[in-house]
Short mmCIF file of C-alpha atoms and ligand atoms in Angstrom, two decimals:
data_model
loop_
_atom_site.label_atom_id
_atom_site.label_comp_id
_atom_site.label_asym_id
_atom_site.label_seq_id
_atom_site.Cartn_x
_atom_site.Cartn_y
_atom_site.Cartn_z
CA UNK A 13 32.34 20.41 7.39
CA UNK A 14 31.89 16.98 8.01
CA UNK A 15 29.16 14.92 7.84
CA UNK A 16 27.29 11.57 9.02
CA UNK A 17 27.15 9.39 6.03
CA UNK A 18 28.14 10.23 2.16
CA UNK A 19 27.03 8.17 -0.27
CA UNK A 20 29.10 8.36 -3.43
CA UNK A 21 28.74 8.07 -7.28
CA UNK A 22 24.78 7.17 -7.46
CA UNK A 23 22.59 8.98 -9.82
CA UNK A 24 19.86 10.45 -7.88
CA UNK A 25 16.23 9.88 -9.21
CA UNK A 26 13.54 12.25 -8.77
CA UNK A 27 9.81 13.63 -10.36
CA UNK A 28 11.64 15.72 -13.24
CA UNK A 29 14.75 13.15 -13.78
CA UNK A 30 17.93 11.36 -12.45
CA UNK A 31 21.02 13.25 -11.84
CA UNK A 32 24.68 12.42 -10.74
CA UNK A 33 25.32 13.71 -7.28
CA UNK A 34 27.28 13.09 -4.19
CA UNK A 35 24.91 13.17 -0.93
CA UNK A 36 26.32 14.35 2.67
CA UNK A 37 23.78 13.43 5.48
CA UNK A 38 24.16 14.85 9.04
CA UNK A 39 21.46 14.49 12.39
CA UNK A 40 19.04 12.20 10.01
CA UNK A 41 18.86 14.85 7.08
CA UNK A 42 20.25 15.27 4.08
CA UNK A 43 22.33 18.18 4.60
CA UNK A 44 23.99 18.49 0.70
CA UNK A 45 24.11 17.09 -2.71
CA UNK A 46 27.53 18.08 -4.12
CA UNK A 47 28.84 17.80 -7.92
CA UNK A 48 30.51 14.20 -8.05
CA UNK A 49 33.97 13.88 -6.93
CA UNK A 50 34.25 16.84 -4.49
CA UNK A 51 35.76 16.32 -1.12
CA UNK A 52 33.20 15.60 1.31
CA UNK A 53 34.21 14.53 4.38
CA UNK A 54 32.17 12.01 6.23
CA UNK A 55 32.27 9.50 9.19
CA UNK A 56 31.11 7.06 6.98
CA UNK A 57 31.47 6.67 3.06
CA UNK A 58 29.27 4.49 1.08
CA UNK A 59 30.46 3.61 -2.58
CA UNK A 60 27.39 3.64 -4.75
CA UNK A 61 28.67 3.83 -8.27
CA UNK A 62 26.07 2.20 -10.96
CA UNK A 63 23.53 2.87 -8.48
CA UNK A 64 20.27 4.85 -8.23
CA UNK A 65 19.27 6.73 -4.81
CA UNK A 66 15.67 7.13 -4.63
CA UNK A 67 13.57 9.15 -2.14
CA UNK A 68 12.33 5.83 0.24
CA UNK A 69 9.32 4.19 -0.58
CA UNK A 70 6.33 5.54 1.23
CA UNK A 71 3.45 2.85 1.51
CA UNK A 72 0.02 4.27 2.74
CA UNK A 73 -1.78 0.84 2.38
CA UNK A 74 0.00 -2.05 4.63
CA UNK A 75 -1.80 -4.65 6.81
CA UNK A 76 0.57 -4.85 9.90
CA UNK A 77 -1.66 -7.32 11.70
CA UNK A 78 -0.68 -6.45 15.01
CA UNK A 79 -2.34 -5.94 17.60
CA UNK A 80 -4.72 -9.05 17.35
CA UNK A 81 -3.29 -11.38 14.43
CA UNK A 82 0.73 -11.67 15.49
CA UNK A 83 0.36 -15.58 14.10
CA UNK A 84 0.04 -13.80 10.48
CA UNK A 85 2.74 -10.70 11.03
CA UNK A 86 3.41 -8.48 13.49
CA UNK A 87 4.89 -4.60 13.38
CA UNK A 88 8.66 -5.77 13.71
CA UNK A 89 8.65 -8.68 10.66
CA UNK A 90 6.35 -6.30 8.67
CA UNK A 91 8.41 -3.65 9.10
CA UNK A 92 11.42 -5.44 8.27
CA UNK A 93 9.99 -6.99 4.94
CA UNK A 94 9.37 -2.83 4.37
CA UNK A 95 13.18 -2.06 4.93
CA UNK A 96 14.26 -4.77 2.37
CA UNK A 97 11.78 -3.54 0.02
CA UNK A 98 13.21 0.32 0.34
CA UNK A 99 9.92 1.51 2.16
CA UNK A 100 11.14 3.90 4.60
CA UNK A 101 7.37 4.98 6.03
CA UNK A 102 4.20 2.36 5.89
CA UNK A 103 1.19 3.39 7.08
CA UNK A 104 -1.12 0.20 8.52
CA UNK A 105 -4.90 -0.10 8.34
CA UNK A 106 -6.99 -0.98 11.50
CA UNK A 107 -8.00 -4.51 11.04
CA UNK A 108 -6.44 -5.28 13.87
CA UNK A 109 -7.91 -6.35 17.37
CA UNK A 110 -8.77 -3.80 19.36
CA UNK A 111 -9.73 -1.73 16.65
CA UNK A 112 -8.35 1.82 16.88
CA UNK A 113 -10.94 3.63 16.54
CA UNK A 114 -11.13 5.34 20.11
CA UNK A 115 -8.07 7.35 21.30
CA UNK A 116 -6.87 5.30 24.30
CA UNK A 117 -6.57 1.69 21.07
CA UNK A 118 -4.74 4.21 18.79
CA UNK A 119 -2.17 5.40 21.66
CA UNK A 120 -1.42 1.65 22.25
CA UNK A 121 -1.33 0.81 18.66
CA UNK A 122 1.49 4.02 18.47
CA UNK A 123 3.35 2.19 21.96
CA UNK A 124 3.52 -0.51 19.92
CA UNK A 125 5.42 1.26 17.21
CA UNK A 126 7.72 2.98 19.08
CA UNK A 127 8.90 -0.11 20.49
CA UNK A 128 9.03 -2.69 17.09
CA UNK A 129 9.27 -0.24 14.06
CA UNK A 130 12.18 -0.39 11.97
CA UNK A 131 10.95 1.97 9.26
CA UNK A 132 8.84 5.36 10.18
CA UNK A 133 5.32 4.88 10.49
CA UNK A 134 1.73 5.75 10.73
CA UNK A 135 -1.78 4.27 11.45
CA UNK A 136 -5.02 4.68 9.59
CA UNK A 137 -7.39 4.79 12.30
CA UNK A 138 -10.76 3.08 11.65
CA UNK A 139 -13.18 5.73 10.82
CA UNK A 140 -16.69 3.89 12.02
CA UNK A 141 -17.16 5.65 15.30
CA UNK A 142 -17.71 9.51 14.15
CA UNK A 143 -17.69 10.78 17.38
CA UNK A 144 -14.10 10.10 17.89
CA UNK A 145 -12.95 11.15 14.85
CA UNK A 146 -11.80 14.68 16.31
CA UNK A 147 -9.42 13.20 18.89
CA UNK A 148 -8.50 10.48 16.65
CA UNK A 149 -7.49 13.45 14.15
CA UNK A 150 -5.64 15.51 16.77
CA UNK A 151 -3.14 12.40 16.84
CA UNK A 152 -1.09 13.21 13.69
CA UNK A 153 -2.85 10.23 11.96
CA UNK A 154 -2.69 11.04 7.91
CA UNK A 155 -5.91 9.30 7.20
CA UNK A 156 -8.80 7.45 8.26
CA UNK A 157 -9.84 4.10 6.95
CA UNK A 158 -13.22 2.64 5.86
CA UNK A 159 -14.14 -0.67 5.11
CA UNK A 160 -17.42 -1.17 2.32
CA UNK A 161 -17.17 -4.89 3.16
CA UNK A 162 -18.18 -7.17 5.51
CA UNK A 163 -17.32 -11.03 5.14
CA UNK A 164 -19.97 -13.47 4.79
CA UNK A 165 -18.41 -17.05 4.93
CA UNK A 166 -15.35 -16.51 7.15
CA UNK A 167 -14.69 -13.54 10.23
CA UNK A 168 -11.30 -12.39 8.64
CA UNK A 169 -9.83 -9.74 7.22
CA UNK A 170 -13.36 -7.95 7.39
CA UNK A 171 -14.31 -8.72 10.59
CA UNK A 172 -17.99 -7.40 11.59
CA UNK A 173 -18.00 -3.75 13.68
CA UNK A 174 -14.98 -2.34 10.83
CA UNK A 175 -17.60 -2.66 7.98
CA UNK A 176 -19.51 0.38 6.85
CA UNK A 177 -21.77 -0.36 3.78
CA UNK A 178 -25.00 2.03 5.28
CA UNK A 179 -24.47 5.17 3.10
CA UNK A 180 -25.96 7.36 5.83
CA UNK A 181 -23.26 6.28 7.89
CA UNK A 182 -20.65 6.83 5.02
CA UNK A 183 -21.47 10.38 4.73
CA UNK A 184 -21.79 11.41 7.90
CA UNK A 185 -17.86 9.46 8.44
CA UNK A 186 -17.35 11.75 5.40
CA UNK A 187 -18.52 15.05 6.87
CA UNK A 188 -16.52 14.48 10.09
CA UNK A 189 -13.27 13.69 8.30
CA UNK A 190 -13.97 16.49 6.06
CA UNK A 191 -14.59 18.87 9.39
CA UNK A 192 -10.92 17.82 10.80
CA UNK A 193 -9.56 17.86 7.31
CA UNK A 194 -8.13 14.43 6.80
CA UNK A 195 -8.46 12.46 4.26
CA UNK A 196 -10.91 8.98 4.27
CA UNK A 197 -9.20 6.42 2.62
CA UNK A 198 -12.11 3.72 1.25
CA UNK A 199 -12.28 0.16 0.12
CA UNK A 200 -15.05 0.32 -2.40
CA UNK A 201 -17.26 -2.44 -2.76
CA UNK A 202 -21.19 -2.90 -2.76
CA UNK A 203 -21.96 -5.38 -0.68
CA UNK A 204 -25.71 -5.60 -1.28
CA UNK A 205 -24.64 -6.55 -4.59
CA UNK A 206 -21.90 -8.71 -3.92
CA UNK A 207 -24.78 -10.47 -1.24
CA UNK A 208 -26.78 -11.20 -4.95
CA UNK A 209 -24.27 -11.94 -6.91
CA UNK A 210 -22.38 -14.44 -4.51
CA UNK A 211 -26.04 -16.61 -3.95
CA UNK A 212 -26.04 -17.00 -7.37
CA UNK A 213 -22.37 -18.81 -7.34
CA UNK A 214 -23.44 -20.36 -4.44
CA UNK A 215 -26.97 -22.24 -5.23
CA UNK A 216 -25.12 -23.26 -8.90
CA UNK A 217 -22.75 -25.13 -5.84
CA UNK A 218 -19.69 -22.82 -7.62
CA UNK A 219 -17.10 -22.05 -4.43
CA UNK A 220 -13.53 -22.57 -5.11
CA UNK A 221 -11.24 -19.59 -5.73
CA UNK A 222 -12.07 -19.63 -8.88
CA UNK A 223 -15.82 -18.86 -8.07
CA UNK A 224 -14.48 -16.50 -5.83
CA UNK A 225 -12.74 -14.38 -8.09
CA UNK A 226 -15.16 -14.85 -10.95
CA UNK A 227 -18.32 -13.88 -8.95
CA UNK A 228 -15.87 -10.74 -7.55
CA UNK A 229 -15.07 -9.62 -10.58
CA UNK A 230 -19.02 -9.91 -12.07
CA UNK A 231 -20.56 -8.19 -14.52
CA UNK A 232 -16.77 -6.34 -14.96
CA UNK A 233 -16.58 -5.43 -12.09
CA UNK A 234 -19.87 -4.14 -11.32
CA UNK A 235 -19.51 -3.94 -7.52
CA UNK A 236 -16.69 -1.74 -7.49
CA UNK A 237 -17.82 0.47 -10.27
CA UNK A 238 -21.14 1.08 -8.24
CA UNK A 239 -19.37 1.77 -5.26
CA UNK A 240 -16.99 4.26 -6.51
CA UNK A 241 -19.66 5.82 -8.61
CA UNK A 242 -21.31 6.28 -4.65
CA UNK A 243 -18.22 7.29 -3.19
CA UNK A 244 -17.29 10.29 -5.73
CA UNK A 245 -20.96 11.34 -5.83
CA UNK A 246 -20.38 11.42 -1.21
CA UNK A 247 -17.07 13.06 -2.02
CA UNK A 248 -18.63 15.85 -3.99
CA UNK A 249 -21.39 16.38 -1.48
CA UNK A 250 -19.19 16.55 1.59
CA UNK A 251 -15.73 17.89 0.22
CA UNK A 252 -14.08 15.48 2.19
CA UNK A 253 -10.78 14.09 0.59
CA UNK A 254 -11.25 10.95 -0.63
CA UNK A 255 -8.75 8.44 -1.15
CA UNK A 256 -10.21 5.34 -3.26
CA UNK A 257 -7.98 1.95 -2.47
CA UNK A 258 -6.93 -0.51 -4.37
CA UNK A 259 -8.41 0.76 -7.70
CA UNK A 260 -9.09 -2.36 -10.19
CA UNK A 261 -11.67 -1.87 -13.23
CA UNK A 262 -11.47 0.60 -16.33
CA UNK A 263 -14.61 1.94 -15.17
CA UNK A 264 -13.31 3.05 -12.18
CA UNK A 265 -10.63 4.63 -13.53
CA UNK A 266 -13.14 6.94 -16.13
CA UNK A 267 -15.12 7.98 -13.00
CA UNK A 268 -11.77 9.25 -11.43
CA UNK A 269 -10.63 10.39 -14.00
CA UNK A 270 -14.19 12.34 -14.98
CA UNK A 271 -14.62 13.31 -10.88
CA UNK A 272 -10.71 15.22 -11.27
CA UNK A 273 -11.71 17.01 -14.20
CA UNK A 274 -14.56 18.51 -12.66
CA UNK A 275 -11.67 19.67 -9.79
CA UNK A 276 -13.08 17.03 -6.90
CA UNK A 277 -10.80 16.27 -3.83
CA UNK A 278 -10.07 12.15 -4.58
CA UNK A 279 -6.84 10.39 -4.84
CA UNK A 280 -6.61 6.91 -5.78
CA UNK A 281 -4.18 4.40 -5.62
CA UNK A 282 -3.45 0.68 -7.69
CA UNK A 283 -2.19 -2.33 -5.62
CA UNK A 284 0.97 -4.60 -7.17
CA UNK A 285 -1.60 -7.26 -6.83
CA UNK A 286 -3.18 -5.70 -9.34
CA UNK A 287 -0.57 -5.17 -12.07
CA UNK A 288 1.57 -8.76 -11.42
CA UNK A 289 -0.60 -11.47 -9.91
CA UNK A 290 -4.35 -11.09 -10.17
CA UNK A 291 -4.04 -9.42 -13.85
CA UNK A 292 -3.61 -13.44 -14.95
CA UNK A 293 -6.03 -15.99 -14.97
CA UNK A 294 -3.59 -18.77 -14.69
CA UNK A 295 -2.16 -17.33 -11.41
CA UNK A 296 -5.35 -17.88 -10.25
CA UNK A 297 -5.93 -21.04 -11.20
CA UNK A 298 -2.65 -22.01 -10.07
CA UNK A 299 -2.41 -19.95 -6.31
CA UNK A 300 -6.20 -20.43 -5.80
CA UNK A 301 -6.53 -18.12 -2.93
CA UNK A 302 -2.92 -17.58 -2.48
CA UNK A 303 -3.40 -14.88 -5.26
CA UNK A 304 -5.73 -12.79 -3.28
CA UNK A 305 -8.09 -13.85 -5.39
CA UNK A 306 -9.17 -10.64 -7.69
CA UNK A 307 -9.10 -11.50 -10.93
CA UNK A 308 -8.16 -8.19 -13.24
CA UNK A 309 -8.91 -9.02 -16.46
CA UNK A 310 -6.68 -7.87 -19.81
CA UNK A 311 -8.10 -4.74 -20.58
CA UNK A 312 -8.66 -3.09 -16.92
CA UNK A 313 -4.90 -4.09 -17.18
CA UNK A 314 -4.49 -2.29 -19.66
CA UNK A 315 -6.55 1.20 -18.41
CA UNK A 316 -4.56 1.09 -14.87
CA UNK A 317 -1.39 1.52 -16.36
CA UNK A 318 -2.89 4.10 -18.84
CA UNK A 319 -4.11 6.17 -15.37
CA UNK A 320 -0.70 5.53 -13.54
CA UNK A 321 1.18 7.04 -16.43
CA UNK A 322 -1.24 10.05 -17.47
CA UNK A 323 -2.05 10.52 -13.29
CA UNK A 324 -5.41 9.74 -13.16
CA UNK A 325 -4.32 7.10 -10.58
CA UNK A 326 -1.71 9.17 -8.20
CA UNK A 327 0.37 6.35 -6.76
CA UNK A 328 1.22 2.84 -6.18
CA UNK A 329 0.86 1.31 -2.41
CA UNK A 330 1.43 -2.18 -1.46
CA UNK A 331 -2.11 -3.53 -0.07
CA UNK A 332 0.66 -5.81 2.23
CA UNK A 333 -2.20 -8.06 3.77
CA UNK A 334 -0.18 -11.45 4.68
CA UNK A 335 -2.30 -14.68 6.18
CA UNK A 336 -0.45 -18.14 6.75
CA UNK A 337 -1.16 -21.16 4.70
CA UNK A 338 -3.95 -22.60 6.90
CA UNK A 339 -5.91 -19.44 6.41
CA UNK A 340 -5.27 -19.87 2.55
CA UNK A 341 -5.70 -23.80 2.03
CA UNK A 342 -9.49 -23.97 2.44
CA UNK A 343 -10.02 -21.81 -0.75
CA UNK A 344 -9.31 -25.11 -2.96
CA UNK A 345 -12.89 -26.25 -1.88
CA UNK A 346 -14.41 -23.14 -0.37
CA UNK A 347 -13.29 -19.53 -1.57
CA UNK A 348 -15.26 -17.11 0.86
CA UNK A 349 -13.52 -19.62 3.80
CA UNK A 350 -9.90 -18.26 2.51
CA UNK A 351 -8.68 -14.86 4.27
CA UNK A 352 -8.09 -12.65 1.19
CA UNK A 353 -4.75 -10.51 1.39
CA UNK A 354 -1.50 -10.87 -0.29
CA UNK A 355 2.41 -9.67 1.18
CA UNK A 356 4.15 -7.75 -1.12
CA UNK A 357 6.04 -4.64 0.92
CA UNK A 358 9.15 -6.65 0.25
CA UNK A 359 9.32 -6.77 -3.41
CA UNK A 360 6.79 -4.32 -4.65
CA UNK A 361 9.69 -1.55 -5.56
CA UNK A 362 11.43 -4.50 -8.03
CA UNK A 363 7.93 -5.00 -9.49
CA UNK A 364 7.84 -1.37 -10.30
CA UNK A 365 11.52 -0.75 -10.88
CA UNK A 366 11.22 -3.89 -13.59
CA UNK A 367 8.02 -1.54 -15.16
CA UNK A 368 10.11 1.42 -15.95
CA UNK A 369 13.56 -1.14 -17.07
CA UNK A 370 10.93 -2.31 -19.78
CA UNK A 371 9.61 0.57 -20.55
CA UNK A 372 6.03 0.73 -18.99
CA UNK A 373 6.86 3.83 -16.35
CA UNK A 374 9.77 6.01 -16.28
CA UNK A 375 11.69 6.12 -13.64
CA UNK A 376 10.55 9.54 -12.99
CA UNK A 377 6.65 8.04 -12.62
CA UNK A 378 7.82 5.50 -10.26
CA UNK A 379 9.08 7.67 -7.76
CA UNK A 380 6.41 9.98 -8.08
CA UNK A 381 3.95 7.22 -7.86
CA UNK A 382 6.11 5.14 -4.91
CA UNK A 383 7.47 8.28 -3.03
CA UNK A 384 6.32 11.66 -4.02
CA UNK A 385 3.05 11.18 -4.64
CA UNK A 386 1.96 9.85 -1.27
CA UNK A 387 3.95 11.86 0.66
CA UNK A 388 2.13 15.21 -0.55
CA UNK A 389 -1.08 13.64 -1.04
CA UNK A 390 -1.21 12.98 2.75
CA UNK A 391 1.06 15.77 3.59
CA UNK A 392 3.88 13.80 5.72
CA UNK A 393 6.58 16.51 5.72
CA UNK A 394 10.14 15.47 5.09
CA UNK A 395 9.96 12.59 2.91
CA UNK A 396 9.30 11.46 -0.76
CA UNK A 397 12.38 13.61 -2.46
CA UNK A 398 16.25 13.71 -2.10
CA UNK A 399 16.38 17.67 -1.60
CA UNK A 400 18.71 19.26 0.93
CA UNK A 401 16.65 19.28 4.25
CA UNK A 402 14.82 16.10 3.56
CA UNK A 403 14.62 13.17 5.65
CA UNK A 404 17.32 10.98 4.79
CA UNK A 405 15.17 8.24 4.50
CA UNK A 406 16.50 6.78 0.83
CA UNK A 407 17.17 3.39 -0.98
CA UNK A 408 19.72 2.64 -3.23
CA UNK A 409 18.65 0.63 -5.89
CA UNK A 410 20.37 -1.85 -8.81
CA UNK A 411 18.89 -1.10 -11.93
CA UNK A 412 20.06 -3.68 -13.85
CA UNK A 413 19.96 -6.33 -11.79
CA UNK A 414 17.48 -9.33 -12.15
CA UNK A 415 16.19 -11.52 -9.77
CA UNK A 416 13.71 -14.28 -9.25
CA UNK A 417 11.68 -13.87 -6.05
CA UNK A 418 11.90 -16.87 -3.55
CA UNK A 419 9.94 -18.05 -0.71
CA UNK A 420 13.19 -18.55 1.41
CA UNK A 421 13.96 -14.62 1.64
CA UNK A 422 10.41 -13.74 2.50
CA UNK A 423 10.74 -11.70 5.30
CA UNK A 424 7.12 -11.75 6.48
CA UNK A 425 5.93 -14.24 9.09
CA UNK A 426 4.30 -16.55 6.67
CA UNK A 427 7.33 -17.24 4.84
CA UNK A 428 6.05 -17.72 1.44
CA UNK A 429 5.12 -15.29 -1.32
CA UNK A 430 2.61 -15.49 -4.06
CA UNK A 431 4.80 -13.85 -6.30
CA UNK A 432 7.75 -16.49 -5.84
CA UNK A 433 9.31 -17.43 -9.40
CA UNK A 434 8.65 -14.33 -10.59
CA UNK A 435 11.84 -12.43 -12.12
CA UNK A 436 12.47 -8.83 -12.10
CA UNK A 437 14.80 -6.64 -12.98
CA UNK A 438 15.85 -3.51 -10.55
CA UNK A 439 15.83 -4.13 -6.60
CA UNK A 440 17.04 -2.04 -3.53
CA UNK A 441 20.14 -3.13 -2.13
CA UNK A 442 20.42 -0.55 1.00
CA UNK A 443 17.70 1.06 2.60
CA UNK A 444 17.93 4.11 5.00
CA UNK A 445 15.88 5.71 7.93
CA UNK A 446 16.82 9.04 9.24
CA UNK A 447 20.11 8.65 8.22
CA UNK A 448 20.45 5.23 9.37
CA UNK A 449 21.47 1.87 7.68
CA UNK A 450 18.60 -0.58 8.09
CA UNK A 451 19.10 -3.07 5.01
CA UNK A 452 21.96 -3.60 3.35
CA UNK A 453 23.73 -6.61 1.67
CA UNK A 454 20.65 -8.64 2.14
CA UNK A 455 20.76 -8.29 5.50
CA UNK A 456 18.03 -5.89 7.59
CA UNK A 457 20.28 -4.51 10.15
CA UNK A 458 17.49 -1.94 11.37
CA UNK A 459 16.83 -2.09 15.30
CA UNK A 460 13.19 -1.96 16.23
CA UNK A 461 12.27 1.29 17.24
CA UNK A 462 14.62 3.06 14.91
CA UNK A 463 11.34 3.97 12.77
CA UNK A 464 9.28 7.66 14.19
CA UNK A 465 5.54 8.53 13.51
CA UNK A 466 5.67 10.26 10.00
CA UNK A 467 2.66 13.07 11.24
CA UNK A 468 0.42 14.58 8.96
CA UNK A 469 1.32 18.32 8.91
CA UNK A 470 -1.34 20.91 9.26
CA UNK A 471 -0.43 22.29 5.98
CA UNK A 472 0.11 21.16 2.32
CA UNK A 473 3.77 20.41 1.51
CA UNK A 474 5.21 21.22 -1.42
CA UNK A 475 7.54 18.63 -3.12
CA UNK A 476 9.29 18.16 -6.32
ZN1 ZN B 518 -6.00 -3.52 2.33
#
């Protein structure tokens, strides 16, 4: 019988280890993995010998920026930085303008979609109106997004009416998510603490980025810690599940890691930021704001990539959050003026492909911390394996080869990327959605609108 697509002679990676197979795709499945070399008859063949197919990346963080902020990005450029980087589904948050967090924004968010995406997709709606949380929940979304900060020297990314800091108001967001069953994703932060903490930087006249990213990172990172600590305590008192963003301190990672043993319903996830930019002091002394600017010192360093490996931290998602150079300059002088965000859906699977070439993952973590992970955690059916009846959204990566990362490929809008002159080894060199051929050779080849809603499914999928 003859198929859509076969891709040839790659090893396919998965949770439990790579494997040499032959993959026939038909109607935007894969339909069979056969032993290597057996006739398979296809309209189209694609040689992949010394490659790796991978279940496609599937990124549940990703600031999209449209509808509101199309000078920064909007859902066609993101979305074809994602099907360079091998991210086949990207889910955006809502700090965009409207804010979808009433039915009738969300549906034209989802237009929107339909008509731009190149890659699947979903939206996190914003959780801060609890009254609309049901129909909001009813619309396939896989999670609902709260903000614990609110901006005090600039309007951007954290624009007033999509902070929630009021714990009241956090736990009642909590019980209603909990009621509809889907999951709150949070960015933790205590802002009545960060309000202290940033006065004091401010009357000793201390502003730059480098202020910034000292006075974040305070006492070790006291206002995260505190707001986690918050967060799991909510979590256990409203069974809600609770996915904790861009995870950063060692401390954090003990209360996870003490909140799972005890059986509670929280995921968490690390950002690439993280791992490769902010987890170096000169990066931020050299990219000022341009390197977000969190500063992760050595030994939180250390702990995240103890928690991605033992899976106290479930999975890796990009925290994509480009803003142009204008929006970045005025941190030299004046931090808190700087939007914070970094892009990195392009090149976050060579960052994690170069982890397990030197030895920090194995290639089995990555996809389950890229892929597999994410996909079951917020139960979008069809994607984050290579298994016969799976999406056929894949990537085909290069293992061995290295390269440096230049501002002249960058894909997003703002056409520079913090990470430029960085070198890794391992990158995607042909991404697929449904079957078809949006990146290849360099070259995204994806038409907008090729990429579907990836639904959450009433029921828990099971994935290997
Ligand atoms: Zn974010």
């Amino acid at each position: 019988m003859a198929f859509d697509i076969a891709i040839t002679g790659a090893e396919i990676a998965t949770t439990t280890g790579a494997f040499a197979a032959d993959v026939g795709v038909r109607d935007g499945k894969v339909a069979a993995l056969v032993q290597p070399g057996e006739d398979i008859e296809a309209a189209e063949t694609v040689e992949a010998a010394g490659l790796t197919l991978m279940p496609g990346l599937v990124d549940v963080h990703s600031h999209h920026r449209e509808p509101g902020f199309t000078h920064k990005e909007d859902i066609a450029s993101a979305t074809a930085a994602c099907a360079a980087g091998g991210v086949t589904t990207t889910f955006a948050m809502p700090n965009v303008y409207p804010v979808p967090n009433t039915a009738e924004a969300l549906e034209s968010m989802f237009e929107r979609y339909r008509r731009s995406a190149i890659v699947n997709w979903n939206v996190n709606a914003a959780g801060t109106d609890v009254d609309q949380i049901p129909a909001l929940a009813a619309m396939g979304i896989a999670a609902f997004k709260v903000f614990m900060v609110v901006d005090t020297g600039r309007d951007y990314p954290h624009m007033p009416g999509i902070g929630v800091h009021d714990h009241g108001r956090l736990m009642a967001i909590m019980e209603a998510c909990a009621a509809v069953d889907v999951p709150l994703m949070v960015h933790p932060h205590d802002q009545a603490l960060m309000d202290h903490i940033e006065r004091g930087f401010w009357e000793r006249g201390e502003r730059d980025a480098k202020a910034y990213a000292k006075a974040y990172a305070a006492h070790d990172g006291l206002i995260w810690d505190s707001a986690v600590a918050t967060l799991l305590r909510l979590q256990e008192a409203t069974g809600v599940h609770l996915h904790l963003l861009h995870v950063q301190t060692e401390r954090s990672v003990e209360l996870i890691a003490q909140a799972k043993a005890r059986g509670q319903r929280v995921s968490a996830e690390v950002n690439p930021w993280a791992l490769f930019l902010g987890n170096e002091w000169e990066n931020i002394e050299r990219l000022g704001s341009y390197a977000l600017s969190y500063w992760v010192d050595e030994h939180h360093v250390a702990a995240l990539w103890d928690g991605l490996r033992d899976g106290t931290l479930d999975l890796v998602s990009t925290d994509h959050a480009p803003h142009t150079r204008e929006e970045k300059e005025p941190g030299w002088t004046d931090g808190w003026k700087a939007n914070t965000g970094t892009p990195s859906a392009q090149f976050y699977a060579r960052m994690m492909l170069d982890a397990a070439h030197r030895g920090k993952l194995t290639l089995e973590r990555v996809v389950e911390l890229t892929a597999t992970a994410p996909a079951r955690i917020f139960r979008v059916g069809g994607k984050g394996s290579v298994t016969v009846g799976a999406d056929a959204d894949l990537v085909l990566v290069d293992r061995a080869r290295t390269a440096e990362i230049r501002d002249d490929e960058v894909l997003s809008k703002i056409g520079y990327s913090p990470y430029a002159g960085q070198s890794y080894t391992g990158m995607p060199v042909r991404t697929f959605v449904g079957g078809r051929t949006v990146f290849a050779d360099g070259e995204v080849t994806g038409r907008p609108g090729t990429g579907t809603q990836s639904r959450r499914l009433d029921r828990a999928v099971s994935l290997r």
